[in-house]
Structures are given as structure tokens and as C-alpha cells.
CSV table of C-alpha atoms in Angstrom, one decimal:
chain,number,residue,atom,x,y,z
A,160,UNK,CA,-52.6,-12.9,22.6
A,161,UNK,CA,-49.3,-11.0,21.4
A,162,UNK,CA,-47.6,-14.4,20.6
A,163,UNK,CA,-50.5,-15.4,17.9
A,164,UNK,CA,-49.2,-12.2,15.8
A,165,UNK,CA,-45.5,-13.0,16.4
A,166,UNK,CA,-46.3,-16.8,15.5
A,167,UNK,CA,-48.0,-15.8,12.5
A,168,UNK,CA,-45.2,-13.2,11.7
A,169,UNK,CA,-42.6,-15.9,11.7
A,170,UNK,CA,-44.5,-18.1,9.2
A,171,UNK,CA,-44.6,-15.1,6.6
A,172,UNK,CA,-40.6,-14.2,7.7
A,173,UNK,CA,-39.9,-17.8,6.3
A,174,UNK,CA,-42.0,-17.7,3.5
A,175,UNK,CA,-39.8,-14.3,2.7
A,176,UNK,CA,-36.4,-16.0,3.4
A,177,UNK,CA,-37.2,-18.9,0.7
A,178,UNK,CA,-38.3,-16.1,-1.9
A,179,UNK,CA,-35.1,-14.4,-1.4
A,180,UNK,CA,-32.9,-17.8,-1.4
A,181,UNK,CA,-34.4,-19.2,-4.9
A,182,UNK,CA,-31.7,-21.9,-5.3
A,183,UNK,CA,-32.7,-23.0,-1.7
A,184,UNK,CA,-36.3,-22.7,-2.3
A,185,UNK,CA,-35.8,-24.9,-5.7
A,186,UNK,CA,-34.3,-28.1,-3.6
A,187,UNK,CA,-37.1,-27.3,-0.9
A,188,UNK,CA,-39.5,-28.2,-3.4
A,189,UNK,CA,-38.3,-31.5,-4.6
A,190,UNK,CA,-39.4,-34.1,-1.3
A,191,UNK,CA,-42.5,-32.4,-1.2
A,192,UNK,CA,-42.9,-33.0,-4.8
A,193,UNK,CA,-41.9,-36.6,-4.5
A,194,UNK,CA,-44.3,-36.9,-1.3
A,195,UNK,CA,-47.2,-35.6,-3.3
A,196,UNK,CA,-47.0,-37.7,-6.5
A,197,UNK,CA,-46.8,-41.2,-4.1
A,198,UNK,CA,-49.8,-39.9,-2.4
A,199,UNK,CA,-52.0,-39.2,-5.2
A,200,UNK,CA,-50.9,-42.5,-6.7
A,201,UNK,CA,-51.8,-44.7,-3.7
A,202,UNK,CA,-55.3,-42.1,-3.2
A,203,UNK,CA,-56.1,-42.7,-7.0
A,204,UNK,CA,-55.7,-46.3,-6.6
A,205,UNK,CA,-57.4,-46.5,-3.9
A,206,UNK,CA,-60.4,-44.7,-5.7
A,207,UNK,CA,-60.1,-47.3,-8.7
A,208,UNK,CA,-59.8,-50.6,-6.7
A,209,UNK,CA,-61.1,-49.7,-3.0
A,210,UNK,CA,-64.5,-51.2,-3.9
A,211,UNK,CA,-63.3,-54.2,-4.8
A,212,UNK,CA,-60.8,-54.1,-2.0
A,213,UNK,CA,-64.1,-53.6,0.4
A,214,UNK,CA,-65.9,-56.5,-1.8
A,215,UNK,CA,-63.1,-59.1,-0.6
A,216,UNK,CA,-63.0,-58.1,2.9
A,217,UNK,CA,-66.6,-58.6,3.5
A,218,UNK,CA,-67.8,-61.8,2.1
A,219,UNK,CA,-70.5,-62.3,4.8
A,220,UNK,CA,-72.6,-59.7,3.1
A,221,UNK,CA,-73.0,-61.6,-0.4
A,222,UNK,CA,-76.0,-63.5,1.1
A,223,UNK,CA,-77.6,-60.2,2.4
A,224,UNK,CA,-81.0,-59.2,0.1
A,225,UNK,CA,-80.3,-56.5,-1.8
A,226,UNK,CA,-80.2,-53.4,-1.7
A,227,UNK,CA,-78.0,-54.2,1.6
A,228,UNK,CA,-74.4,-55.4,0.6
A,229,UNK,CA,-74.5,-52.2,-2.3
A,230,UNK,CA,-75.3,-49.6,0.6
A,231,UNK,CA,-73.0,-51.3,3.2
A,232,UNK,CA,-70.0,-51.6,1.2
A,233,UNK,CA,-70.7,-48.5,-0.2
A,234,UNK,CA,-70.6,-47.1,2.9
A,235,UNK,CA,-67.4,-48.7,4.0
A,236,UNK,CA,-65.8,-47.7,1.0
A,237,UNK,CA,-66.5,-44.0,1.3
A,238,UNK,CA,-65.2,-44.4,5.1
A,239,UNK,CA,-62.4,-45.9,4.0
A,240,UNK,CA,-61.2,-43.2,1.2
A,241,UNK,CA,-62.4,-40.4,4.3
A,242,UNK,CA,-60.0,-41.9,6.8
A,243,UNK,CA,-56.9,-42.2,4.3
A,244,UNK,CA,-57.4,-38.8,2.9
A,245,UNK,CA,-57.3,-37.8,6.9
A,246,UNK,CA,-54.1,-40.1,7.1
A,247,UNK,CA,-52.4,-38.4,4.1
A,248,UNK,CA,-53.0,-35.1,5.3
A,249,UNK,CA,-51.4,-35.9,9.0
A,250,UNK,CA,-48.6,-37.7,7.9
A,251,UNK,CA,-47.8,-35.6,4.5
A,252,UNK,CA,-45.5,-33.4,6.4
A,253,UNK,CA,-43.8,-36.4,8.6
A,254,UNK,CA,-43.7,-38.1,5.1
A,255,UNK,CA,-42.0,-35.0,3.3
A,256,UNK,CA,-39.6,-33.9,5.9
A,257,UNK,CA,-38.3,-37.3,6.3
A,258,UNK,CA,-37.7,-37.6,2.0
A,259,UNK,CA,-35.8,-34.1,2.2
A,260,UNK,CA,-34.5,-34.5,5.8
A,261,UNK,CA,-30.9,-33.8,3.7
A,262,UNK,CA,-32.7,-30.6,2.3
A,263,UNK,CA,-34.1,-29.4,4.8
A,264,UNK,CA,-31.2,-29.3,7.3
A,265,UNK,CA,-29.6,-27.7,4.9
A,266,UNK,CA,-31.9,-24.8,4.3
A,267,UNK,CA,-32.7,-24.5,8.4
A,268,UNK,CA,-29.0,-24.4,8.7
A,269,UNK,CA,-28.6,-21.7,6.2
A,270,UNK,CA,-31.1,-19.7,7.9
A,271,UNK,CA,-29.4,-20.5,11.0
A,272,UNK,CA,-26.3,-18.9,9.6
A,273,UNK,CA,-28.0,-16.0,8.0
A,274,UNK,CA,-29.8,-14.8,11.1
A,275,UNK,CA,-27.0,-15.5,13.5
A,276,UNK,CA,-25.0,-12.5,15.0
A,277,UNK,CA,-21.6,-14.5,14.6
A,278,UNK,CA,-23.0,-16.4,10.8
A,279,UNK,CA,-22.6,-20.0,12.8
A,280,UNK,CA,-25.1,-22.3,13.2
A,281,UNK,CA,-25.5,-25.2,15.4
A,282,UNK,CA,-24.6,-28.6,13.3
A,283,UNK,CA,-25.3,-32.5,14.3
A,284,UNK,CA,-22.2,-34.4,14.7
A,285,UNK,CA,-24.3,-37.6,13.8
A,286,UNK,CA,-24.1,-39.7,10.8
A,287,UNK,CA,-27.0,-39.2,8.4
A,288,UNK,CA,-28.7,-42.7,8.9
A,289,UNK,CA,-28.7,-42.1,12.9
A,290,UNK,CA,-30.3,-38.7,11.8
A,291,UNK,CA,-32.8,-40.3,9.5
A,292,UNK,CA,-33.5,-43.2,12.2
A,293,UNK,CA,-34.3,-40.4,15.1
A,294,UNK,CA,-36.1,-38.3,12.6
A,295,UNK,CA,-38.4,-41.1,11.7
A,296,UNK,CA,-38.9,-42.6,14.9
A,297,UNK,CA,-40.4,-39.1,16.2
A,298,UNK,CA,-42.3,-38.5,13.7
A,299,UNK,CA,-44.0,-41.9,14.1
A,300,UNK,CA,-44.7,-41.1,17.7
A,301,UNK,CA,-46.0,-37.7,16.7
A,302,UNK,CA,-48.1,-39.3,13.9
A,303,UNK,CA,-49.6,-41.7,16.4
A,304,UNK,CA,-50.1,-38.9,19.3
A,305,UNK,CA,-51.8,-36.9,16.2
A,306,UNK,CA,-53.8,-40.0,15.3
A,307,UNK,CA,-55.4,-40.1,18.6
A,308,UNK,CA,-56.8,-36.5,18.7
A,309,UNK,CA,-57.6,-37.4,15.2
A,310,UNK,CA,-60.1,-39.7,16.4
A,311,UNK,CA,-61.5,-38.2,19.9
A,312,UNK,CA,-62.1,-35.2,17.5
A,313,UNK,CA,-63.8,-37.6,14.9
A,314,UNK,CA,-66.1,-38.8,18.1
A,315,UNK,CA,-66.8,-35.3,19.1
A,316,UNK,CA,-68.1,-34.3,15.4
A,317,UNK,CA,-71.3,-36.3,16.2
A,318,UNK,CA,-72.3,-33.8,19.2
A,319,UNK,CA,-75.3,-31.8,17.8
A,320,UNK,CA,-74.0,-28.2,17.1
A,321,UNK,CA,-71.0,-28.2,19.0
A,322,UNK,CA,-69.6,-30.9,16.6
A,323,UNK,CA,-69.9,-28.9,13.4
A,324,UNK,CA,-68.7,-26.0,14.5
A,325,UNK,CA,-66.3,-25.7,17.9
A,326,UNK,CA,-64.9,-29.3,17.0
A,327,UNK,CA,-63.1,-28.7,13.3
A,328,UNK,CA,-61.7,-25.3,15.0
A,329,UNK,CA,-60.3,-27.4,17.6
A,330,UNK,CA,-58.8,-29.8,15.1
A,331,UNK,CA,-57.4,-26.8,13.4
A,332,UNK,CA,-55.4,-25.7,16.5
A,333,UNK,CA,-54.4,-29.7,17.6
A,334,UNK,CA,-53.1,-30.2,13.6
A,335,UNK,CA,-51.0,-26.9,14.0
A,336,UNK,CA,-49.6,-27.7,17.4
A,337,UNK,CA,-48.1,-30.9,15.9
A,338,UNK,CA,-47.5,-29.6,12.5
A,339,UNK,CA,-45.3,-26.9,14.3
A,340,UNK,CA,-43.8,-29.7,16.2
A,341,UNK,CA,-42.4,-31.9,13.1
A,342,UNK,CA,-41.3,-28.3,11.4
A,343,UNK,CA,-39.4,-27.1,14.2
A,344,UNK,CA,-37.6,-30.7,15.1
A,345,UNK,CA,-35.4,-30.0,11.9
A,346,UNK,CA,-33.5,-27.4,13.6
A,347,UNK,CA,-34.1,-28.4,17.1
A,348,UNK,CA,-32.5,-31.8,16.4
A,349,UNK,CA,-29.6,-30.0,15.6
A,350,UNK,CA,-29.4,-28.5,18.6
A,351,UNK,CA,-29.5,-32.0,20.2
A,352,UNK,CA,-33.1,-31.3,22.0
A,353,UNK,CA,-34.9,-34.4,22.4
A,354,UNK,CA,-38.8,-35.4,21.5
A,355,UNK,CA,-40.0,-34.7,25.4
A,356,UNK,CA,-38.0,-31.6,25.6
A,357,UNK,CA,-39.3,-30.2,22.2
A,358,UNK,CA,-42.8,-30.6,23.5
A,359,UNK,CA,-42.3,-29.1,26.9
A,360,UNK,CA,-41.1,-26.0,24.8
A,361,UNK,CA,-43.6,-26.0,22.4
A,362,UNK,CA,-46.3,-26.1,25.1
A,363,UNK,CA,-44.6,-23.4,27.6
A,364,UNK,CA,-45.7,-20.9,24.4
A,365,UNK,CA,-49.0,-22.7,23.0
A,366,UNK,CA,-50.4,-19.3,21.3
A,367,UNK,CA,-46.9,-18.8,19.3
A,368,UNK,CA,-47.2,-22.3,18.3
A,369,UNK,CA,-50.9,-22.1,17.3
A,370,UNK,CA,-50.3,-18.5,15.6
A,371,UNK,CA,-47.7,-20.6,13.4
A,372,UNK,CA,-48.9,-23.9,12.8
A,373,UNK,CA,-52.6,-23.0,12.6
A,374,UNK,CA,-52.8,-21.0,9.5
A,375,UNK,CA,-50.4,-23.5,8.0
A,376,UNK,CA,-52.4,-26.6,8.9
A,377,UNK,CA,-55.5,-24.7,6.9
A,378,UNK,CA,-53.4,-24.2,4.2
A,379,UNK,CA,-51.6,-27.6,4.0
A,380,UNK,CA,-55.1,-28.9,3.6
A,381,UNK,CA,-54.2,-28.7,-0.4
A,382,UNK,CA,-51.3,-30.8,-0.6
A,383,UNK,CA,-50.4,-29.1,-3.9
A,384,UNK,CA,-50.4,-25.9,-1.5
A,385,UNK,CA,-48.7,-27.8,1.0
A,386,UNK,CA,-45.8,-28.2,-1.3
A,387,UNK,CA,-45.0,-25.0,-2.2
A,388,UNK,CA,-45.2,-23.6,1.4
A,389,UNK,CA,-43.0,-26.3,3.2
A,390,UNK,CA,-39.5,-24.5,1.9
A,391,UNK,CA,-40.5,-21.5,3.6
A,392,UNK,CA,-42.1,-23.0,6.6
A,393,UNK,CA,-39.2,-24.8,7.2
A,394,UNK,CA,-37.4,-21.6,7.3
A,395,UNK,CA,-39.7,-20.2,9.6
A,396,UNK,CA,-39.9,-22.9,11.9
A,397,UNK,CA,-36.2,-22.4,12.1
A,398,UNK,CA,-36.8,-18.7,13.3
A,399,UNK,CA,-39.3,-20.0,15.9
A,400,UNK,CA,-36.7,-22.8,17.5
A,401,UNK,CA,-34.2,-19.9,18.1
A,402,UNK,CA,-37.4,-18.2,19.4
A,403,UNK,CA,-38.3,-20.7,21.4
A,404,UNK,CA,-34.9,-21.3,22.6
A,405,UNK,CA,-34.0,-17.6,23.3
A,406,UNK,CA,-31.3,-17.4,21.0
A,407,UNK,CA,-30.2,-14.0,19.9
A,408,UNK,CA,-31.3,-13.2,16.0
A,409,UNK,CA,-29.3,-10.4,14.1
A,410,UNK,CA,-32.1,-8.0,12.8
A,411,UNK,CA,-35.2,-9.3,10.3
A,412,UNK,CA,-33.8,-12.3,8.3
A,413,UNK,CA,-36.2,-11.1,5.6
A,414,UNK,CA,-34.4,-8.1,4.9
A,415,UNK,CA,-30.8,-9.1,4.6
A,416,UNK,CA,-29.7,-10.0,1.2
A,417,UNK,CA,-28.0,-13.6,0.4
A,418,UNK,CA,-24.6,-13.6,1.5
A,419,UNK,CA,-23.5,-16.0,-1.0
A,420,UNK,CA,-25.3,-16.8,-4.4
A,421,UNK,CA,-24.8,-20.7,-3.3
A,422,UNK,CA,-26.8,-20.6,-0.1
């Protein structure tokens, strides 16, 4: 159980690190803001024209007697919006990381240099387009896995009592695990750790991962909050990745002053 506290500690340390490095925090906000605007526009469009889309997709209901067409299409519209909102929550981190790959790579490298005893950080020798391809491919795989878990938990939600108590809690733990995988991928991909090996690392210390990812999953339910937490989450995930890899860390990253005002 100690790892739960350690994982949460990395989340706090990451937020403290970006608070001491204002420029990195500022750059780290941009991808989240871009993603938030895109998602907000898509959900607004769905809210405005979702009912028309459902009506177009269900012409067979035109001949039903009143009030069944309205009730049926209203239910489908609500389900469509709820599923779209769930998909937005699940994919927000992956899309933000993909858009902000150069920003978060730079932030993660700065954290590594700040806490490494020799001041060095692992660097990827791959061209940017190759990094984006690998990141996008792996993110898609993780989103598919998370979506499958989401469908399973949604079905379990219909179980009386347990579906309204135990299942939502399990959902936060599952979401926290996949969220942590996405965030640690920024640092682990630079270390040439493949997706299968990353998942094995995370599974080897599940309580550590849950301590970091579960509170973040709860906070990320509010996308606007996610925008401001994302830079610190990447920084904390870098510290977590170093722990998983058994890499030596020189002191507390949050207690050291920035070595370079431009970092």
C-alpha cells in the first residue's frame, strides 16, 4: 500500500516542478488548450445538430405512431451525446499528447536533466515524424483497450447496487492505469521502451500506478482542469518512469531551483 502514497507523491512533485519552471508550464498549456477548443466545438456541434442526425439515421421511425418516434430518437440522441462525452474523456490525454509531442518531449527532457545526478537526459534519435507515428500508433492501441474496458464496465453498471457503487470505483482505477501509461510513454519512448514492455513495467507495480493515475483520472473528468494539470502530470510521469526503470534521482526535483531560466 505504500506505493499508493508514492504514486500520488509523484503527481504532486510534478505539479510543483512546473510551478517552479514557469516557461515550461506555459508551453505545456498550449496543446491542452488546442485540444479543449477542438473537443468543445465538436460537442457543441453534436448538441446543436445531434437530434437532426439521429432523425436522418432512423427514417424507419417516421411511420411510428406518436409519441414513440420522439421518445426513441430522444433516447438515441442522449445516448449518442453520453458516448461522445465518454470518448472525449478517454481520448483527451492521447490527443493532447499527440498534438503537444514536441512540447512535452522538451518538458520531460528538462525534468530528466534536472534530477539526473550527471545532468543528462535520454534522447530519442528518431526523426519527429517517426516519433509522431509511434506515439499515434501506440495511443490508438491504448484507446482501443480503454474503450473495451469502458464497454465492459458500462455493461456491469446495470448490475443492481454493485453497478452503482463498485463499478464506478473500478472505472476510475482502470482509467487511471491507462492514463498513466499515456503520460509515462513520453519519457519511456525516449528510452526506446516498446508498448508491450511499458505495459509490463506498469503492471509490475499496479499500486504505484493507481496512486498516480486514479486521482488524476478523477480530476481529468473536467477537461478545463485537465488543461492546467497536464504539464505537471507529464513532469510527474517522468519522475515515475525513472522510478519504474530504477534510475537514480539526485534529491527532490521540486526542491531544486531552475538551473537555467530558459529551461
